[in-house]
JSON list of C-alpha atoms and ligand atoms in Angstrom, two decimals:
[
{"chain": "A", "resi": 1250, "resn": "MET", "atom": "CA", "xyz": [39.73, 113.44, 9.48]},
{"chain": "A", "resi": 1251, "resn": "PRO", "atom": "CA", "xyz": [36.56, 111.44, 9.35]},
{"chain": "A", "resi": 1252, "resn": "LEU", "atom": "CA", "xyz": [34.60, 109.55, 7.21]},
{"chain": "A", "resi": 1253, "resn": "THR", "atom": "CA", "xyz": [31.22, 111.13, 6.12]},
{"chain": "A", "resi": 1254, "resn": "VAL", "atom": "CA", "xyz": [28.36, 108.50, 5.84]},
{"chain": "A", "resi": 1255, "resn": "HIS", "atom": "CA", "xyz": [25.41, 109.16, 3.82]},
{"chain": "A", "resi": 1256, "resn": "GLN", "atom": "CA", "xyz": [22.65, 106.80, 4.06]},
{"chain": "A", "resi": 1257, "resn": "PHE", "atom": "CA", "xyz": [19.40, 106.64, 2.26]},
{"chain": "A", "resi": 1258, "resn": "PRO", "atom": "CA", "xyz": [16.69, 104.02, 1.75]},
{"chain": "A", "resi": 1259, "resn": "CYS", "atom": "CA", "xyz": [16.27, 102.27, -1.51]},
{"chain": "A", "resi": 1260, "resn": "LEU", "atom": "CA", "xyz": [14.39, 99.19, -3.06]},
{"chain": "A", "resi": 1261, "resn": "SER", "atom": "CA", "xyz": [11.82, 97.84, -0.75]},
{"chain": "A", "resi": 1262, "resn": "ASP", "atom": "CA", "xyz": [14.09, 97.59, 2.40]},
{"chain": "A", "resi": 1263, "resn": "ASN", "atom": "CA", "xyz": [17.65, 98.22, 1.40]},
{"chain": "A", "resi": 1264, "resn": "TYR", "atom": "CA", "xyz": [19.89, 100.97, 2.66]},
{"chain": "A", "resi": 1265, "resn": "GLY", "atom": "CA", "xyz": [22.19, 102.43, 0.33]},
{"chain": "A", "resi": 1266, "resn": "PHE", "atom": "CA", "xyz": [25.57, 104.15, 1.76]},
{"chain": "A", "resi": 1267, "resn": "LEU", "atom": "CA", "xyz": [27.62, 106.77, 0.09]},
{"chain": "A", "resi": 1268, "resn": "ILE", "atom": "CA", "xyz": [30.87, 107.52, 2.00]},
{"chain": "A", "resi": 1269, "resn": "ARG", "atom": "CA", "xyz": [33.55, 110.34, 1.79]},
{"chain": "A", "resi": 1270, "resn": "ASP", "atom": "CA", "xyz": [36.87, 110.55, 3.12]},
{"chain": "A", "resi": 1271, "resn": "GLU", "atom": "CA", "xyz": [37.12, 114.18, 4.16]},
{"chain": "A", "resi": 1272, "resn": "ALA", "atom": "CA", "xyz": [40.62, 114.43, 3.94]},
{"chain": "A", "resi": 1273, "resn": "SER", "atom": "CA", "xyz": [41.17, 113.62, 0.33]},
{"chain": "A", "resi": 1274, "resn": "GLY", "atom": "CA", "xyz": [37.22, 114.10, -0.86]},
{"chain": "A", "resi": 1275, "resn": "LYS", "atom": "CA", "xyz": [37.53, 110.51, -2.12]},
{"chain": "A", "resi": 1276, "resn": "THR", "atom": "CA", "xyz": [34.02, 108.75, -2.32]},
{"chain": "A", "resi": 1277, "resn": "ALA", "atom": "CA", "xyz": [32.85, 105.19, -2.13]},
{"chain": "A", "resi": 1278, "resn": "CYS", "atom": "CA", "xyz": [29.31, 103.48, -2.68]},
{"chain": "A", "resi": 1279, "resn": "ILE", "atom": "CA", "xyz": [28.86, 100.27, -0.19]},
{"chain": "A", "resi": 1280, "resn": "ASP", "atom": "CA", "xyz": [27.16, 97.69, -2.58]},
{"chain": "A", "resi": 1281, "resn": "THR", "atom": "CA", "xyz": [24.80, 98.69, -5.31]},
{"chain": "A", "resi": 1282, "resn": "PRO", "atom": "CA", "xyz": [20.99, 98.13, -4.79]},
{"chain": "A", "resi": 1283, "resn": "ASP", "atom": "CA", "xyz": [19.66, 100.45, -6.93]},
{"chain": "A", "resi": 1284, "resn": "ALA", "atom": "CA", "xyz": [21.93, 102.32, -9.60]},
{"chain": "A", "resi": 1285, "resn": "ALA", "atom": "CA", "xyz": [19.46, 104.99, -10.33]},
{"chain": "A", "resi": 1286, "resn": "ALA", "atom": "CA", "xyz": [18.75, 105.81, -6.62]},
{"chain": "A", "resi": 1287, "resn": "ILE", "atom": "CA", "xyz": [22.53, 105.95, -6.18]},
{"chain": "A", "resi": 1288, "resn": "LEU", "atom": "CA", "xyz": [23.29, 108.13, -8.75]},
{"chain": "A", "resi": 1289, "resn": "ARG", "atom": "CA", "xyz": [20.66, 110.63, -7.91]},
{"chain": "A", "resi": 1290, "resn": "GLU", "atom": "CA", "xyz": [22.15, 110.70, -4.37]},
{"chain": "A", "resi": 1291, "resn": "LEU", "atom": "CA", "xyz": [25.59, 111.33, -5.78]},
{"chain": "A", "resi": 1292, "resn": "GLU", "atom": "CA", "xyz": [23.97, 114.42, -8.11]},
{"chain": "A", "resi": 1293, "resn": "THR", "atom": "CA", "xyz": [22.07, 115.93, -5.00]},
{"chain": "A", "resi": 1294, "resn": "LEU", "atom": "CA", "xyz": [25.15, 115.56, -2.94]},
{"chain": "A", "resi": 1295, "resn": "GLY", "atom": "CA", "xyz": [27.56, 116.87, -5.78]},
{"chain": "A", "resi": 1296, "resn": "TRP", "atom": "CA", "xyz": [29.95, 114.22, -5.41]},
{"chain": "A", "resi": 1297, "resn": "GLY", "atom": "CA", "xyz": [31.90, 112.28, -7.88]},
{"chain": "A", "resi": 1298, "resn": "LEU", "atom": "CA", "xyz": [32.50, 108.37, -7.19]},
{"chain": "A", "resi": 1299, "resn": "ASP", "atom": "CA", "xyz": [35.87, 106.98, -6.96]},
{"chain": "A", "resi": 1300, "resn": "MET", "atom": "CA", "xyz": [34.95, 103.36, -5.64]},
{"chain": "A", "resi": 1301, "resn": "ILE", "atom": "CA", "xyz": [32.35, 100.75, -5.33]},
{"chain": "A", "resi": 1302, "resn": "LEU", "atom": "CA", "xyz": [32.85, 98.33, -2.30]},
{"chain": "A", "resi": 1303, "resn": "ASN", "atom": "CA", "xyz": [30.78, 95.15, -2.59]},
{"chain": "A", "resi": 1304, "resn": "THR", "atom": "CA", "xyz": [29.87, 92.92, 0.20]},
{"chain": "A", "resi": 1305, "resn": "HIS", "atom": "CA", "xyz": [28.61, 89.97, -1.64]},
{"chain": "A", "resi": 1306, "resn": "TRP", "atom": "CA", "xyz": [27.39, 88.96, -4.95]},
{"chain": "A", "resi": 1307, "resn": "HIS", "atom": "CA", "xyz": [23.53, 89.35, -4.50]},
{"chain": "A", "resi": 1308, "resn": "PRO", "atom": "CA", "xyz": [21.56, 91.28, -7.05]},
{"chain": "A", "resi": 1309, "resn": "ASP", "atom": "CA", "xyz": [20.46, 93.56, -4.57]},
{"chain": "A", "resi": 1310, "resn": "HIS", "atom": "CA", "xyz": [24.19, 94.25, -3.46]},
{"chain": "A", "resi": 1311, "resn": "ALA", "atom": "CA", "xyz": [25.99, 94.22, -6.90]},
{"chain": "A", "resi": 1312, "resn": "GLY", "atom": "CA", "xyz": [23.17, 94.52, -9.32]},
{"chain": "A", "resi": 1313, "resn": "GLY", "atom": "CA", "xyz": [23.86, 98.02, -10.01]},
{"chain": "A", "resi": 1314, "resn": "ASN", "atom": "CA", "xyz": [27.64, 97.78, -10.52]},
{"chain": "A", "resi": 1315, "resn": "ALA", "atom": "CA", "xyz": [27.78, 98.06, -14.36]},
{"chain": "A", "resi": 1316, "resn": "ASP", "atom": "CA", "xyz": [25.58, 100.94, -14.62]},
{"chain": "A", "resi": 1317, "resn": "ILE", "atom": "CA", "xyz": [27.28, 102.93, -11.83]},
{"chain": "A", "resi": 1318, "resn": "GLN", "atom": "CA", "xyz": [30.64, 102.13, -13.36]},
{"chain": "A", "resi": 1319, "resn": "ALA", "atom": "CA", "xyz": [29.42, 103.26, -16.87]},
{"chain": "A", "resi": 1320, "resn": "LYS", "atom": "CA", "xyz": [28.32, 106.72, -15.39]},
{"chain": "A", "resi": 1321, "resn": "THR", "atom": "CA", "xyz": [30.91, 107.26, -13.05]},
{"chain": "A", "resi": 1322, "resn": "GLY", "atom": "CA", "xyz": [34.02, 105.76, -14.19]},
{"chain": "A", "resi": 1323, "resn": "CYS", "atom": "CA", "xyz": [34.66, 104.24, -10.48]},
{"chain": "A", "resi": 1324, "resn": "ALA", "atom": "CA", "xyz": [36.70, 101.30, -9.46]},
{"chain": "A", "resi": 1325, "resn": "ILE", "atom": "CA", "xyz": [34.85, 98.16, -8.19]},
{"chain": "A", "resi": 1326, "resn": "VAL", "atom": "CA", "xyz": [36.14, 96.11, -5.41]},
{"chain": "A", "resi": 1327, "resn": "GLY", "atom": "CA", "xyz": [34.69, 93.12, -4.11]},
{"chain": "A", "resi": 1328, "resn": "PRO", "atom": "CA", "xyz": [34.83, 89.34, -3.27]},
{"chain": "A", "resi": 1329, "resn": "GLY", "atom": "CA", "xyz": [35.42, 87.24, -6.09]},
{"chain": "A", "resi": 1330, "resn": "GLU", "atom": "CA", "xyz": [32.10, 85.76, -5.83]},
{"chain": "A", "resi": 1331, "resn": "VAL", "atom": "CA", "xyz": [30.83, 89.13, -7.47]},
{"chain": "A", "resi": 1332, "resn": "THR", "atom": "CA", "xyz": [32.25, 88.21, -10.87]},
{"chain": "A", "resi": 1333, "resn": "ARG", "atom": "CA", "xyz": [29.40, 85.90, -11.28]},
{"chain": "A", "resi": 1334, "resn": "ILE", "atom": "CA", "xyz": [27.36, 88.76, -12.19]},
{"chain": "A", "resi": 1335, "resn": "ALA", "atom": "CA", "xyz": [29.88, 91.67, -13.01]},
{"chain": "A", "resi": 1336, "resn": "PRO", "atom": "CA", "xyz": [33.44, 92.17, -13.38]},
{"chain": "A", "resi": 1337, "resn": "LEU", "atom": "CA", "xyz": [35.71, 93.43, -10.75]},
{"chain": "A", "resi": 1338, "resn": "ASP", "atom": "CA", "xyz": [38.69, 95.87, -11.03]},
{"chain": "A", "resi": 1339, "resn": "ARG", "atom": "CA", "xyz": [40.10, 94.34, -7.59]},
{"chain": "A", "resi": 1340, "resn": "GLU", "atom": "CA", "xyz": [39.37, 91.11, -5.96]},
{"chain": "A", "resi": 1341, "resn": "VAL", "atom": "CA", "xyz": [39.73, 91.29, -2.10]},
{"chain": "A", "resi": 1342, "resn": "LYS", "atom": "CA", "xyz": [39.37, 88.75, 0.82]},
{"chain": "A", "resi": 1343, "resn": "GLY", "atom": "CA", "xyz": [39.78, 88.83, 4.44]},
{"chain": "A", "resi": 1344, "resn": "GLY", "atom": "CA", "xyz": [42.71, 90.27, 5.74]},
{"chain": "A", "resi": 1345, "resn": "ASP", "atom": "CA", "xyz": [43.12, 92.65, 2.89]},
{"chain": "A", "resi": 1346, "resn": "THR", "atom": "CA", "xyz": [43.08, 96.43, 3.31]},
{"chain": "A", "resi": 1347, "resn": "VAL", "atom": "CA", "xyz": [41.14, 98.79, 0.95]},
{"chain": "A", "resi": 1348, "resn": "ASP", "atom": "CA", "xyz": [42.24, 102.72, 1.32]},
{"chain": "A", "resi": 1349, "resn": "LEU", "atom": "CA", "xyz": [40.22, 105.44, 0.25]},
{"chain": "A", "resi": 1350, "resn": "GLY", "atom": "CA", "xyz": [42.05, 108.55, 0.57]},
{"chain": "A", "resi": 1351, "resn": "GLU", "atom": "CA", "xyz": [43.37, 108.48, 3.99]},
{"chain": "A", "resi": 1352, "resn": "THR", "atom": "CA", "xyz": [40.68, 106.15, 5.28]},
{"chain": "A", "resi": 1353, "resn": "SER", "atom": "CA", "xyz": [41.66, 102.52, 5.75]},
{"chain": "A", "resi": 1354, "resn": "PHE", "atom": "CA", "xyz": [39.18, 99.58, 5.46]},
{"chain": "A", "resi": 1355, "resn": "GLN", "atom": "CA", "xyz": [40.15, 96.15, 6.98]},
{"chain": "A", "resi": 1356, "resn": "VAL", "atom": "CA", "xyz": [38.50, 93.44, 5.00]},
{"chain": "A", "resi": 1357, "resn": "ILE", "atom": "CA", "xyz": [36.84, 91.00, 7.31]},
{"chain": "A", "resi": 1358, "resn": "ASP", "atom": "CA", "xyz": [35.76, 87.47, 6.10]},
{"chain": "A", "resi": 1359, "resn": "SER", "atom": "CA", "xyz": [32.23, 87.00, 6.96]},
{"chain": "A", "resi": 1360, "resn": "GLY", "atom": "CA", "xyz": [31.01, 84.32, 4.95]},
{"chain": "A", "resi": 1361, "resn": "GLY", "atom": "CA", "xyz": [27.65, 82.13, 5.55]},
{"chain": "A", "resi": 1362, "resn": "HIS", "atom": "CA", "xyz": [24.77, 84.20, 4.10]},
{"chain": "A", "resi": 1363, "resn": "THR", "atom": "CA", "xyz": [27.04, 83.70, 0.79]},
{"chain": "A", "resi": 1364, "resn": "LEU", "atom": "CA", "xyz": [30.27, 82.08, 0.67]},
{"chain": "A", "resi": 1365, "resn": "GLY", "atom": "CA", "xyz": [32.38, 84.63, -0.08]},
{"chain": "A", "resi": 1366, "resn": "HIS", "atom": "CA", "xyz": [30.55, 87.59, 1.69]},
{"chain": "A", "resi": 1367, "resn": "ILE", "atom": "CA", "xyz": [33.12, 90.41, 3.15]},
{"chain": "A", "resi": 1368, "resn": "ALA", "atom": "CA", "xyz": [32.61, 93.04, 5.54]},
{"chain": "A", "resi": 1369, "resn": "TYR", "atom": "CA", "xyz": [34.55, 96.56, 5.56]},
{"chain": "A", "resi": 1370, "resn": "PHE", "atom": "CA", "xyz": [36.04, 97.91, 8.90]},
{"chain": "A", "resi": 1371, "resn": "ASP", "atom": "CA", "xyz": [37.32, 101.49, 9.61]},
{"chain": "A", "resi": 1372, "resn": "GLY", "atom": "CA", "xyz": [39.07, 101.23, 12.50]},
{"chain": "A", "resi": 1373, "resn": "THR", "atom": "CA", "xyz": [40.17, 104.80, 12.88]},
{"chain": "A", "resi": 1374, "resn": "ASP", "atom": "CA", "xyz": [36.60, 105.89, 12.90]},
{"chain": "A", "resi": 1375, "resn": "ARG", "atom": "CA", "xyz": [35.25, 102.70, 14.02]},
{"chain": "A", "resi": 1376, "resn": "ILE", "atom": "CA", "xyz": [32.43, 102.25, 11.58]},
{"chain": "A", "resi": 1377, "resn": "ALA", "atom": "CA", "xyz": [31.70, 98.85, 9.79]},
{"chain": "A", "resi": 1378, "resn": "PHE", "atom": "CA", "xyz": [29.82, 97.83, 6.72]},
{"chain": "A", "resi": 1379, "resn": "VAL", "atom": "CA", "xyz": [28.59, 94.37, 7.36]},
{"chain": "A", "resi": 1380, "resn": "GLY", "atom": "CA", "xyz": [26.29, 94.03, 4.28]},
{"chain": "A", "resi": 1381, "resn": "ASP", "atom": "CA", "xyz": [23.79, 90.96, 4.94]},
{"chain": "A", "resi": 1382, "resn": "THR", "atom": "CA", "xyz": [25.90, 89.33, 7.86]},
{"chain": "A", "resi": 1383, "resn": "LEU", "atom": "CA", "xyz": [24.67, 91.03, 11.00]},
{"chain": "A", "resi": 1384, "resn": "PHE", "atom": "CA", "xyz": [21.39, 93.12, 11.06]},
{"chain": "A", "resi": 1385, "resn": "ALA", "atom": "CA", "xyz": [19.99, 94.82, 13.83]},
{"chain": "A", "resi": 1386, "resn": "LEU", "atom": "CA", "xyz": [18.76, 92.10, 16.22]},
{"chain": "A", "resi": 1387, "resn": "GLY", "atom": "CA", "xyz": [19.16, 89.53, 13.32]},
{"chain": "A", "resi": 1388, "resn": "CYS", "atom": "CA", "xyz": [21.84, 87.98, 10.96]},
{"chain": "A", "resi": 1389, "resn": "GLY", "atom": "CA", "xyz": [21.70, 87.12, 7.11]},
{"chain": "A", "resi": 1390, "resn": "ARG", "atom": "CA", "xyz": [20.01, 83.74, 5.88]},
{"chain": "A", "resi": 1391, "resn": "LEU", "atom": "CA", "xyz": [22.43, 80.83, 5.38]},
{"chain": "A", "resi": 1392, "resn": "PHE", "atom": "CA", "xyz": [21.85, 80.75, 1.64]},
{"chain": "A", "resi": 1393, "resn": "GLU", "atom": "CA", "xyz": [25.27, 79.13, 1.01]},
{"chain": "A", "resi": 1394, "resn": "GLY", "atom": "CA", "xyz": [27.44, 78.76, 3.99]},
{"chain": "A", "resi": 1395, "resn": "THR", "atom": "CA", "xyz": [27.14, 76.48, 7.25]},
{"chain": "A", "resi": 1396, "resn": "PRO", "atom": "CA", "xyz": [25.97, 77.24, 10.75]},
{"chain": "A", "resi": 1397, "resn": "GLU", "atom": "CA", "xyz": [29.57, 76.98, 11.80]},
{"chain": "A", "resi": 1398, "resn": "GLN", "atom": "CA", "xyz": [31.05, 79.52, 8.82]},
{"chain": "A", "resi": 1399, "resn": "MET", "atom": "CA", "xyz": [28.56, 81.98, 9.89]},
{"chain": "A", "resi": 1400, "resn": "TRP", "atom": "CA", "xyz": [29.07, 81.56, 13.63]},
{"chain": "A", "resi": 1401, "resn": "ASP", "atom": "CA", "xyz": [32.72, 82.23, 12.99]},
{"chain": "A", "resi": 1402, "resn": "SER", "atom": "CA", "xyz": [31.87, 85.37, 10.92]},
{"chain": "A", "resi": 1403, "resn": "LEU", "atom": "CA", "xyz": [29.80, 86.72, 13.54]},
{"chain": "A", "resi": 1404, "resn": "GLN", "atom": "CA", "xyz": [32.42, 86.20, 16.16]},
{"chain": "A", "resi": 1405, "resn": "ARG", "atom": "CA", "xyz": [34.96, 88.10, 14.03]},
{"chain": "A", "resi": 1406, "resn": "LEU", "atom": "CA", "xyz": [32.34, 91.29, 13.76]},
{"chain": "A", "resi": 1407, "resn": "ALA", "atom": "CA", "xyz": [31.50, 90.63, 17.46]},
{"chain": "A", "resi": 1408, "resn": "ALA", "atom": "CA", "xyz": [35.23, 91.09, 18.21]},
{"chain": "A", "resi": 1409, "resn": "LEU", "atom": "CA", "xyz": [35.32, 94.58, 17.11]},
{"chain": "A", "resi": 1410, "resn": "PRO", "atom": "CA", "xyz": [35.09, 97.63, 19.65]},
{"chain": "A", "resi": 1411, "resn": "ASP", "atom": "CA", "xyz": [31.58, 97.81, 21.34]},
{"chain": "A", "resi": 1412, "resn": "ASP", "atom": "CA", "xyz": [31.53, 101.42, 20.02]},
{"chain": "A", "resi": 1413, "resn": "THR", "atom": "CA", "xyz": [31.55, 100.45, 16.37]},
{"chain": "A", "resi": 1414, "resn": "THR", "atom": "CA", "xyz": [28.99, 101.83, 14.62]},
{"chain": "A", "resi": 1415, "resn": "VAL", "atom": "CA", "xyz": [27.61, 98.97, 12.35]},
{"chain": "A", "resi": 1416, "resn": "TYR", "atom": "CA", "xyz": [25.65, 99.60, 9.00]},
{"chain": "A", "resi": 1417, "resn": "CYS", "atom": "CA", "xyz": [23.69, 96.84, 7.95]},
{"chain": "A", "resi": 1418, "resn": "ALA", "atom": "CA", "xyz": [22.11, 96.49, 4.40]},
{"chain": "A", "resi": 1419, "resn": "HIS", "atom": "CA", "xyz": [18.29, 96.26, 5.11]},
{"chain": "A", "resi": 1420, "resn": "GLU", "atom": "CA", "xyz": [15.67, 97.31, 7.60]},
{"chain": "A", "resi": 1421, "resn": "TYR", "atom": "CA", "xyz": [14.52, 94.17, 8.88]},
{"chain": "A", "resi": 1422, "resn": "THR", "atom": "CA", "xyz": [14.57, 95.27, 12.53]},
{"chain": "A", "resi": 1423, "resn": "ALA", "atom": "CA", "xyz": [11.07, 94.95, 13.66]},
{"chain": "A", "resi": 1424, "resn": "SER", "atom": "CA", "xyz": [10.40, 91.64, 12.39]},
{"chain": "A", "resi": 1425, "resn": "ASN", "atom": "CA", "xyz": [13.83, 90.58, 13.94]},
{"chain": "A", "resi": 1426, "resn": "ALA", "atom": "CA", "xyz": [12.56, 91.99, 17.24]},
{"chain": "A", "resi": 1427, "resn": "ARG", "atom": "CA", "xyz": [9.35, 89.89, 17.11]},
{"chain": "A", "resi": 1428, "resn": "PHE", "atom": "CA", "xyz": [11.39, 86.86, 16.83]},
{"chain": "A", "resi": 1429, "resn": "ALA", "atom": "CA", "xyz": [13.95, 87.88, 19.48]},
{"chain": "A", "resi": 1430, "resn": "LEU", "atom": "CA", "xyz": [11.07, 88.38, 22.03]},
{"chain": "A", "resi": 1431, "resn": "SER", "atom": "CA", "xyz": [10.06, 84.58, 21.21]},
{"chain": "A", "resi": 1432, "resn": "VAL", "atom": "CA", "xyz": [13.25, 83.21, 22.22]},
{"chain": "A", "resi": 1433, "resn": "ASP", "atom": "CA", "xyz": [14.65, 85.67, 24.67]},
{"chain": "A", "resi": 1434, "resn": "ASP", "atom": "CA", "xyz": [13.24, 87.50, 27.77]},
{"chain": "A", "resi": 1435, "resn": "SER", "atom": "CA", "xyz": [16.10, 89.78, 28.79]},
{"chain": "A", "resi": 1436, "resn": "PRO", "atom": "CA", "xyz": [15.05, 93.19, 30.02]},
{"chain": "A", "resi": 1437, "resn": "ALA", "atom": "CA", "xyz": [17.49, 94.73, 27.52]},
{"chain": "A", "resi": 1438, "resn": "LEU", "atom": "CA", "xyz": [15.73, 92.79, 24.64]},
{"chain": "A", "resi": 1439, "resn": "LYS", "atom": "CA", "xyz": [12.42, 94.18, 25.93]},
{"chain": "A", "resi": 1440, "resn": "ASP", "atom": "CA", "xyz": [13.64, 97.80, 26.17]},
{"chain": "A", "resi": 1441, "resn": "ARG", "atom": "CA", "xyz": [15.03, 97.55, 22.80]},
{"chain": "A", "resi": 1442, "resn": "ALA", "atom": "CA", "xyz": [12.11, 95.94, 21.33]},
{"chain": "A", "resi": 1443, "resn": "ALA", "atom": "CA", "xyz": [9.95, 98.61, 22.91]},
{"chain": "A", "resi": 1444, "resn": "GLN", "atom": "CA", "xyz": [11.92, 101.28, 21.28]},
{"chain": "A", "resi": 1445, "resn": "ILE", "atom": "CA", "xyz": [12.55, 99.60, 17.90]},
{"chain": "A", "resi": 1446, "resn": "PHE", "atom": "CA", "xyz": [8.47, 99.32, 17.55]},
{"chain": "A", "resi": 1447, "resn": "ALA", "atom": "CA", "xyz": [7.87, 102.78, 18.37]},
{"chain": "A", "resi": 1448, "resn": "ALA", "atom": "CA", "xyz": [10.56, 104.00, 16.01]},
{"chain": "A", "resi": 1449, "resn": "ARG", "atom": "CA", "xyz": [9.14, 102.25, 13.00]},
{"chain": "A", "resi": 1450, "resn": "GLU", "atom": "CA", "xyz": [5.66, 103.84, 14.05]},
{"chain": "A", "resi": 1451, "resn": "ARG", "atom": "CA", "xyz": [7.29, 107.14, 13.44]},
{"chain": "A", "resi": 1452, "resn": "ASP", "atom": "CA", "xyz": [8.96, 105.69, 10.32]},
{"chain": "A", "resi": 1453, "resn": "GLU", "atom": "CA", "xyz": [12.44, 106.37, 11.72]},
{"chain": "A", "resi": 1454, "resn": "TRP", "atom": "CA", "xyz": [15.59, 104.11, 10.60]},
{"chain": "A", "resi": 1455, "resn": "THR", "atom": "CA", "xyz": [16.90, 101.48, 13.21]},
{"chain": "A", "resi": 1456, "resn": "VAL", "atom": "CA", "xyz": [20.19, 101.20, 11.37]},
{"chain": "A", "resi": 1457, "resn": "PRO", "atom": "CA", "xyz": [22.99, 102.07, 12.17]},
{"chain": "A", "resi": 1458, "resn": "THR", "atom": "CA", "xyz": [23.53, 99.63, 15.16]},
{"chain": "A", "resi": 1459, "resn": "THR", "atom": "CA", "xyz": [26.52, 99.05, 17.30]},
{"chain": "A", "resi": 1460, "resn": "ILE", "atom": "CA", "xyz": [28.26, 95.98, 18.23]},
{"chain": "A", "resi": 1461, "resn": "GLY", "atom": "CA", "xyz": [27.94, 96.42, 21.92]},
{"chain": "A", "resi": 1462, "resn": "LEU", "atom": "CA", "xyz": [24.16, 96.88, 21.58]},
{"chain": "A", "resi": 1463, "resn": "GLU", "atom": "CA", "xyz": [23.95, 93.60, 19.34]},
{"chain": "A", "resi": 1464, "resn": "LYS", "atom": "CA", "xyz": [26.28, 91.85, 21.72]},
{"chain": "A", "resi": 1465, "resn": "ALA", "atom": "CA", "xyz": [23.85, 92.34, 24.37]},
{"chain": "A", "resi": 1466, "resn": "THR", "atom": "CA", "xyz": [20.39, 92.20, 22.72]},
{"chain": "A", "resi": 1467, "resn": "ASN", "atom": "CA", "xyz": [20.82, 90.22, 19.22]},
{"chain": "A", "resi": 1468, "resn": "PRO", "atom": "CA", "xyz": [19.67, 86.64, 19.65]},
{"chain": "A", "resi": 1469, "resn": "PHE", "atom": "CA", "xyz": [22.05, 85.29, 17.12]},
{"chain": "A", "resi": 1470, "resn": "LEU", "atom": "CA", "xyz": [25.11, 86.58, 19.14]},
{"chain": "A", "resi": 1471, "resn": "ARG", "atom": "CA", "xyz": [23.54, 85.41, 22.36]},
{"chain": "A", "resi": 1472, "resn": "ALA", "atom": "CA", "xyz": [22.88, 81.85, 20.68]},
{"chain": "A", "resi": 1473, "resn": "PRO", "atom": "CA", "xyz": [24.79, 79.85, 23.27]},
{"chain": "A", "resi": 1474, "resn": "LEU", "atom": "CA", "xyz": [22.81, 81.47, 26.36]},
{"chain": "A", "resi": 1475, "resn": "LEU", "atom": "CA", "xyz": [19.38, 80.71, 24.24]},
{"chain": "A", "resi": 1476, "resn": "ALA", "atom": "CA", "xyz": [20.41, 77.25, 23.57]},
{"chain": "A", "resi": 1477, "resn": "GLY", "atom": "CA", "xyz": [17.80, 75.89, 26.06]},
{"chain": "A", "resi": 1478, "resn": "LYS", "atom": "CA", "xyz": [14.93, 77.67, 24.22]},
{"chain": "A", "resi": 1479, "resn": "VAL", "atom": "CA", "xyz": [15.62, 76.25, 20.88]},
{"chain": "A", "resi": 1480, "resn": "GLY", "atom": "CA", "xyz": [16.29, 72.75, 21.98]},
{"chain": "A", "resi": 1481, "resn": "ALA", "atom": "CA", "xyz": [20.28, 72.87, 21.81]},
{"chain": "A", "resi": 1482, "resn": "ALA", "atom": "CA", "xyz": [21.13, 72.86, 25.29]},
{"chain": "A", "resi": 1483, "resn": "GLY", "atom": "CA", "xyz": [24.51, 71.61, 25.83]},
{"chain": "A", "resi": 1484, "resn": "GLN", "atom": "CA", "xyz": [25.48, 71.76, 22.22]},
{"chain": "A", "resi": 1485, "resn": "PRO", "atom": "CA", "xyz": [28.43, 73.57, 21.05]},
{"chain": "A", "resi": 1486, "resn": "ASP", "atom": "CA", "xyz": [27.97, 77.41, 20.32]},
{"chain": "A", "resi": 1487, "resn": "ALA", "atom": "CA", "xyz": [27.73, 77.14, 16.41]},
{"chain": "A", "resi": 1488, "resn": "THR", "atom": "CA", "xyz": [25.14, 74.38, 16.94]},
{"chain": "A", "resi": 1489, "resn": "ALA", "atom": "CA", "xyz": [23.13, 76.46, 19.21]},
{"chain": "A", "resi": 1490, "resn": "PHE", "atom": "CA", "xyz": [23.47, 79.28, 16.65]},
{"chain": "A", "resi": 1491, "resn": "GLY", "atom": "CA", "xyz": [22.54, 76.95, 13.82]},
{"chain": "A", "resi": 1492, "resn": "ALA", "atom": "CA", "xyz": [19.19, 76.23, 15.91]},
{"chain": "A", "resi": 1493, "resn": "VAL", "atom": "CA", "xyz": [18.38, 79.86, 16.41]},
{"chain": "A", "resi": 1494, "resn": "ARG", "atom": "CA", "xyz": [18.64, 80.46, 12.78]},
{"chain": "A", "resi": 1495, "resn": "ALA", "atom": "CA", "xyz": [16.34, 77.67, 12.04]},
{"chain": "A", "resi": 1496, "resn": "ALA", "atom": "CA", "xyz": [13.84, 78.60, 14.70]},
{"chain": "A", "resi": 1497, "resn": "LYS", "atom": "CA", "xyz": [13.74, 82.31, 12.83]},
{"chain": "A", "resi": 1498, "resn": "ASP", "atom": "CA", "xyz": [13.69, 80.65, 9.38]},
{"chain": "A", "resi": 1499, "resn": "GLY", "atom": "CA", "xyz": [10.47, 79.02, 10.56]},
{"chain": "A", "resi": 1500, "resn": "PHE", "atom": "CA", "xyz": [9.09, 81.70, 12.76]},
{"chain": "A", "resi": 1501, "resn": "LYS", "atom": "CA", "xyz": [5.71, 83.25, 11.72]},
{"chain": "A", "resi": 1502, "resn": "GLY", "atom": "CA", "xyz": [5.11, 86.32, 13.67]},
{"chain": "B", "resi": 1767, "resn": "ZN", "atom": "ZN1", "xyz": [22.39, 89.16, 0.30]},
{"chain": "B", "resi": 1768, "resn": "FE", "atom": "FE1", "xyz": [20.33, 91.74, 0.91]}
]
């Protein structure tokens, strides 16, 4: 039986995700950007909460852990770095498995935005929760890791099936699209950017995305093809990626 995903906006540009394994009725929350908003959504849905799955330690991802655990008694699962702001019940790392009823999540090391960042992949339903590693047409800033580490992380996500549904933690897509158009003039990107601008005009969400769509249009995954545009022609793939990332960090548009 499938996994149900309930998505809702919170804070200024985060998404919250509540998920339910339909076979068992077990539920989880992906990160805890806003405890009050998450508790409200749980009440509306009539769901209890069994588990929090954290992707990384940033306050807009783990800041609600303590309040939500106090109210629901749920277990908290995440990478070790989360303990710098709240205790964990179970520490996990790349290669581990987390079960929610009959749904099994593979934990994928996706460090780079933070050193210990992880993603969760349900291979049966082909659903991935990627936190701040991969965004629609973007990727997370390198607050703690190196371009090499982030490039390796992005390659692990790019290796998932093309039809994997990818839930990113922020609605950054329109600004990502403006940057992407500055380094890439592929027809696929132009089409997608036009759709994104139109969707945002209508206040529609651009998350989730898919691995296939990101591989075709995301300038960070396409970095080796765009190396010449960012002064990294002939450089290793991770260096080209680092140059695209640096260009985005300095982009005013
Ligand atoms: Zn973050
Ligand atoms: Fe974030």
